Amino acid sequence: TAAAVHSAALAPPLGRAALSYRRRATAARMGEWVQLGSCSTRVEVPASTAFALISDYPRWPEWSPWLDKVEVRSDDGATTSRWFLRWKMVNVNWTSKNVEERPSSLVRWESTSGLRNGGRTLVTPEAGRVDACTVDISLRYQIPPLISRVFSTEWVAGF
């Protein structure tokens, strides 16, 4: 099942990638755009499977401890998603719209309201194999000044 593939094949490598991601994160001063960099991981599943799982936004809270839930809808052929982040007593939400999509390969998004952010996910099949690929994720956020006083860049990098 997709859940089994996600749990066994994709979630653990992305968890390890998050640790690497945290170590490589760089940031501007708080209150400005924070380019968290990118993470990359190789997974032994077909690119189409990895893309389907990583594009399943409502499942992101399963592997991101900061996300409470994600709701998705399609408007005019474009995917719009509403993200809810919760940490202790702080709740932040935003709406994002996919601005570029290539089936089984790429999705790029920008926020349309709430916490300003953007990023992309790229899934690249491994040459000569149909059962392995590389997943690259890059993220950037603009941290509101109020939240920047509460959280450090290290916390944001752990998102």
mmCIF file of N, CA and C in Angstrom, residues 10 14 37-41 47 49-57 60 63 83 98-110 118-124 133-140:
data_model
loop_
_atom_site.group_PDB
_atom_site.id
_atom_site.type_symbol
_atom_site.label_atom_id
_atom_site.label_comp_id
_atom_site.label_asym_id
_atom_site.label_seq_id
_atom_site.Cartn_x
_atom_site.Cartn_y
_atom_site.Cartn_z
ATOM 1 N N LEU A 10 10.068 6.182 2.218
ATOM 2 C CA LEU A 10 10.256 7.610 2.017
ATOM 3 C C LEU A 10 10.427 8.376 3.325
ATOM 4 N N LEU A 14 13.712 10.850 4.457
ATOM 5 C CA LEU A 14 13.430 12.279 4.572
ATOM 6 C C LEU A 14 13.706 12.754 5.984
ATOM 7 N N GLY A 37 17.695 26.655 2.562
ATOM 8 C CA GLY A 37 18.518 25.779 1.756
ATOM 9 C C GLY A 37 17.695 24.648 1.194
ATOM 10 N N SER A 38 18.347 23.540 0.977
ATOM 11 C CA SER A 38 17.646 22.406 0.401
ATOM 12 C C SER A 38 18.174 21.125 1.001
ATOM 13 N N CYS A 39 17.365 20.102 0.888
ATOM 14 C CA CYS A 39 17.811 18.780 1.303
ATOM 15 C C CYS A 39 17.562 17.828 0.150
ATOM 16 N N SER A 40 18.341 16.796 0.110
ATOM 17 C CA SER A 40 18.238 15.818 -0.958
ATOM 18 C C SER A 40 18.418 14.439 -0.353
ATOM 19 N N THR A 41 17.619 13.505 -0.814
ATOM 20 C CA THR A 41 17.765 12.135 -0.354
ATOM 21 C C THR A 41 17.426 11.169 -1.479
ATOM 22 N N ALA A 47 10.090 6.949 -9.106
ATOM 23 C CA ALA A 47 9.893 8.395 -9.012
ATOM 24 C C ALA A 47 8.411 8.748 -8.904
ATOM 25 N N THR A 49 6.033 7.060 -7.517
ATOM 26 C CA THR A 49 5.571 6.758 -6.151
ATOM 27 C C THR A 49 6.048 7.829 -5.175
ATOM 28 N N ALA A 50 7.323 8.180 -5.269
ATOM 29 C CA ALA A 50 7.867 9.213 -4.383
ATOM 30 C C ALA A 50 7.140 10.531 -4.593
ATOM 31 N N PHE A 51 6.894 10.893 -5.850
ATOM 32 C CA PHE A 51 6.211 12.156 -6.141
ATOM 33 C C PHE A 51 4.785 12.147 -5.606
ATOM 34 N N ALA A 52 4.096 11.029 -5.776
ATOM 35 C CA ALA A 52 2.717 10.927 -5.274
ATOM 36 C C ALA A 52 2.677 11.099 -3.758
ATOM 37 N N LEU A 53 3.647 10.528 -3.071
ATOM 38 C CA LEU A 53 3.669 10.622 -1.609
ATOM 39 C C LEU A 53 4.063 12.015 -1.131
ATOM 40 N N ILE A 54 5.068 12.601 -1.755
ATOM 41 C CA ILE A 54 5.515 13.919 -1.322
ATOM 42 C C ILE A 54 4.505 14.997 -1.709
ATOM 43 N N SER A 55 3.698 14.732 -2.734
ATOM 44 C CA SER A 55 2.658 15.675 -3.166
ATOM 45 C C SER A 55 1.363 15.510 -2.380
ATOM 46 N N ASP A 56 1.319 14.515 -1.520
ATOM 47 C CA ASP A 56 0.141 14.257 -0.695
ATOM 48 C C ASP A 56 0.236 15.139 0.550
ATOM 49 N N TYR A 57 -0.021 16.435 0.362
ATOM 50 C CA TYR A 57 0.178 17.420 1.419
ATOM 51 C C TYR A 57 -0.526 17.089 2.736
ATOM 52 N N TRP A 60 1.800 15.388 5.155
ATOM 53 C CA TRP A 60 3.028 16.015 5.640
ATOM 54 C C TRP A 60 3.106 16.054 7.166
ATOM 55 N N TRP A 63 5.303 13.443 9.014
ATOM 56 C CA TRP A 63 6.757 13.480 9.112
ATOM 57 C C TRP A 63 7.310 14.856 9.456
ATOM 58 N N TRP A 83 -2.168 25.410 5.249
ATOM 59 C CA TRP A 83 -1.237 24.758 6.164
ATOM 60 C C TRP A 83 -1.424 25.327 7.568
ATOM 61 N N ASN A 98 0.204 26.054 -5.849
ATOM 62 C CA ASN A 98 1.216 25.487 -6.728
ATOM 63 C C ASN A 98 1.290 26.363 -7.968
ATOM 64 N N VAL A 99 2.467 26.907 -8.243
ATOM 65 C CA VAL A 99 2.636 27.788 -9.390
ATOM 66 C C VAL A 99 3.263 27.070 -10.582
ATOM 67 N N GLU A 100 3.790 25.887 -10.337
ATOM 68 C CA GLU A 100 4.340 25.069 -11.418
ATOM 69 C C GLU A 100 4.235 23.607 -11.012
ATOM 70 N N GLU A 101 3.726 22.802 -11.919
ATOM 71 C CA GLU A 101 3.596 21.368 -11.661
ATOM 72 C C GLU A 101 3.979 20.599 -12.914
ATOM 73 N N ARG A 102 4.809 19.589 -12.731
ATOM 74 C CA ARG A 102 5.136 18.632 -13.790
ATOM 75 C C ARG A 102 4.883 17.253 -13.208
ATOM 76 N N PRO A 103 3.928 16.522 -13.756
ATOM 77 C CA PRO A 103 3.566 15.214 -13.185
ATOM 78 C C PRO A 103 4.780 14.321 -12.943
ATOM 79 N N SER A 104 4.818 13.729 -11.755
ATOM 80 C CA SER A 104 5.866 12.795 -11.318
ATOM 81 C C SER A 104 7.253 13.408 -11.287
ATOM 82 N N SER A 105 7.349 14.737 -11.315
ATOM 83 C CA SER A 105 8.673 15.347 -11.378
ATOM 84 C C SER A 105 8.842 16.573 -10.484
ATOM 85 N N LEU A 106 7.995 17.595 -10.645
ATOM 86 C CA LEU A 106 8.245 18.879 -9.996
ATOM 87 C C LEU A 106 6.969 19.530 -9.515
ATOM 88 N N VAL A 107 7.040 20.152 -8.357
ATOM 89 C CA VAL A 107 5.997 21.058 -7.895
ATOM 90 C C VAL A 107 6.712 22.243 -7.238
ATOM 91 N N ARG A 108 6.274 23.454 -7.618
ATOM 92 C CA ARG A 108 6.817 24.677 -7.041
ATOM 93 C C ARG A 108 5.644 25.476 -6.512
ATOM 94 N N TRP A 109 5.778 26.019 -5.298
ATOM 95 C CA TRP A 109 4.666 26.728 -4.679
ATOM 96 C C TRP A 109 5.107 28.065 -4.103
ATOM 97 N N GLU A 110 4.134 28.944 -3.931
ATOM 98 C CA GLU A 110 4.302 30.245 -3.277
ATOM 99 C C GLU A 110 3.091 30.457 -2.389
ATOM 100 N N GLY A 118 7.808 29.894 0.184
ATOM 101 C CA GLY A 118 7.815 29.300 -1.140
ATOM 102 C C GLY A 118 8.826 28.176 -1.174
ATOM 103 N N GLY A 119 8.784 27.416 -2.229
ATOM 104 C CA GLY A 119 9.749 26.337 -2.353
ATOM 105 C C GLY A 119 9.438 25.452 -3.535
ATOM 106 N N ARG A 120 10.180 24.362 -3.606
ATOM 107 C CA ARG A 120 9.953 23.405 -4.681
ATOM 108 C C ARG A 120 10.367 22.017 -4.237
ATOM 109 N N THR A 121 9.732 21.034 -4.862
ATOM 110 C CA THR A 121 10.099 19.630 -4.692
ATOM 111 C C THR A 121 10.375 19.085 -6.076
ATOM 112 N N LEU A 122 11.535 18.472 -6.244
ATOM 113 C CA LEU A 122 11.933 17.886 -7.515
ATOM 114 C C LEU A 122 12.252 16.416 -7.289
ATOM 115 N N VAL A 123 11.643 15.547 -8.079
ATOM 116 C CA VAL A 123 11.894 14.110 -8.005
ATOM 117 C C VAL A 123 12.561 13.704 -9.315
ATOM 118 N N THR A 124 13.765 13.129 -9.204
ATOM 119 C CA THR A 124 14.546 12.743 -10.382
ATOM 120 C C THR A 124 14.794 11.242 -10.378
ATOM 121 N N CYS A 133 15.054 6.853 -6.960
ATOM 122 C CA CYS A 133 15.044 8.255 -7.387
ATOM 123 C C CYS A 133 15.666 9.117 -6.305
ATOM 124 N N THR A 134 15.844 10.385 -6.631
ATOM 125 C CA THR A 134 16.324 11.373 -5.677
ATOM 126 C C THR A 134 15.219 12.401 -5.471
ATOM 127 N N VAL A 135 14.959 12.752 -4.216
ATOM 128 C CA VAL A 135 13.965 13.767 -3.866
ATOM 129 C C VAL A 135 14.720 14.973 -3.319
ATOM 130 N N ASP A 136 14.535 16.120 -3.974
ATOM 131 C CA ASP A 136 15.149 17.377 -3.541
ATOM 132 C C ASP A 136 14.038 18.326 -3.119
ATOM 133 N N ILE A 137 14.186 18.906 -1.932
ATOM 134 C CA ILE A 137 13.210 19.874 -1.428
ATOM 135 C C ILE A 137 13.966 21.138 -1.029
ATOM 136 N N SER A 138 13.480 22.287 -1.478
ATOM 137 C CA SER A 138 14.059 23.554 -1.028
ATOM 138 C C SER A 138 12.922 24.418 -0.490
ATOM 139 N N LEU A 139 13.214 25.145 0.585
ATOM 140 C CA LEU A 139 12.214 25.966 1.269
ATOM 141 C C LEU A 139 12.789 27.329 1.617
ATOM 142 N N ARG A 140 11.909 28.310 1.650
ATOM 143 C CA ARG A 140 12.276 29.620 2.170
ATOM 144 C C ARG A 140 11.044 30.218 2.838
#
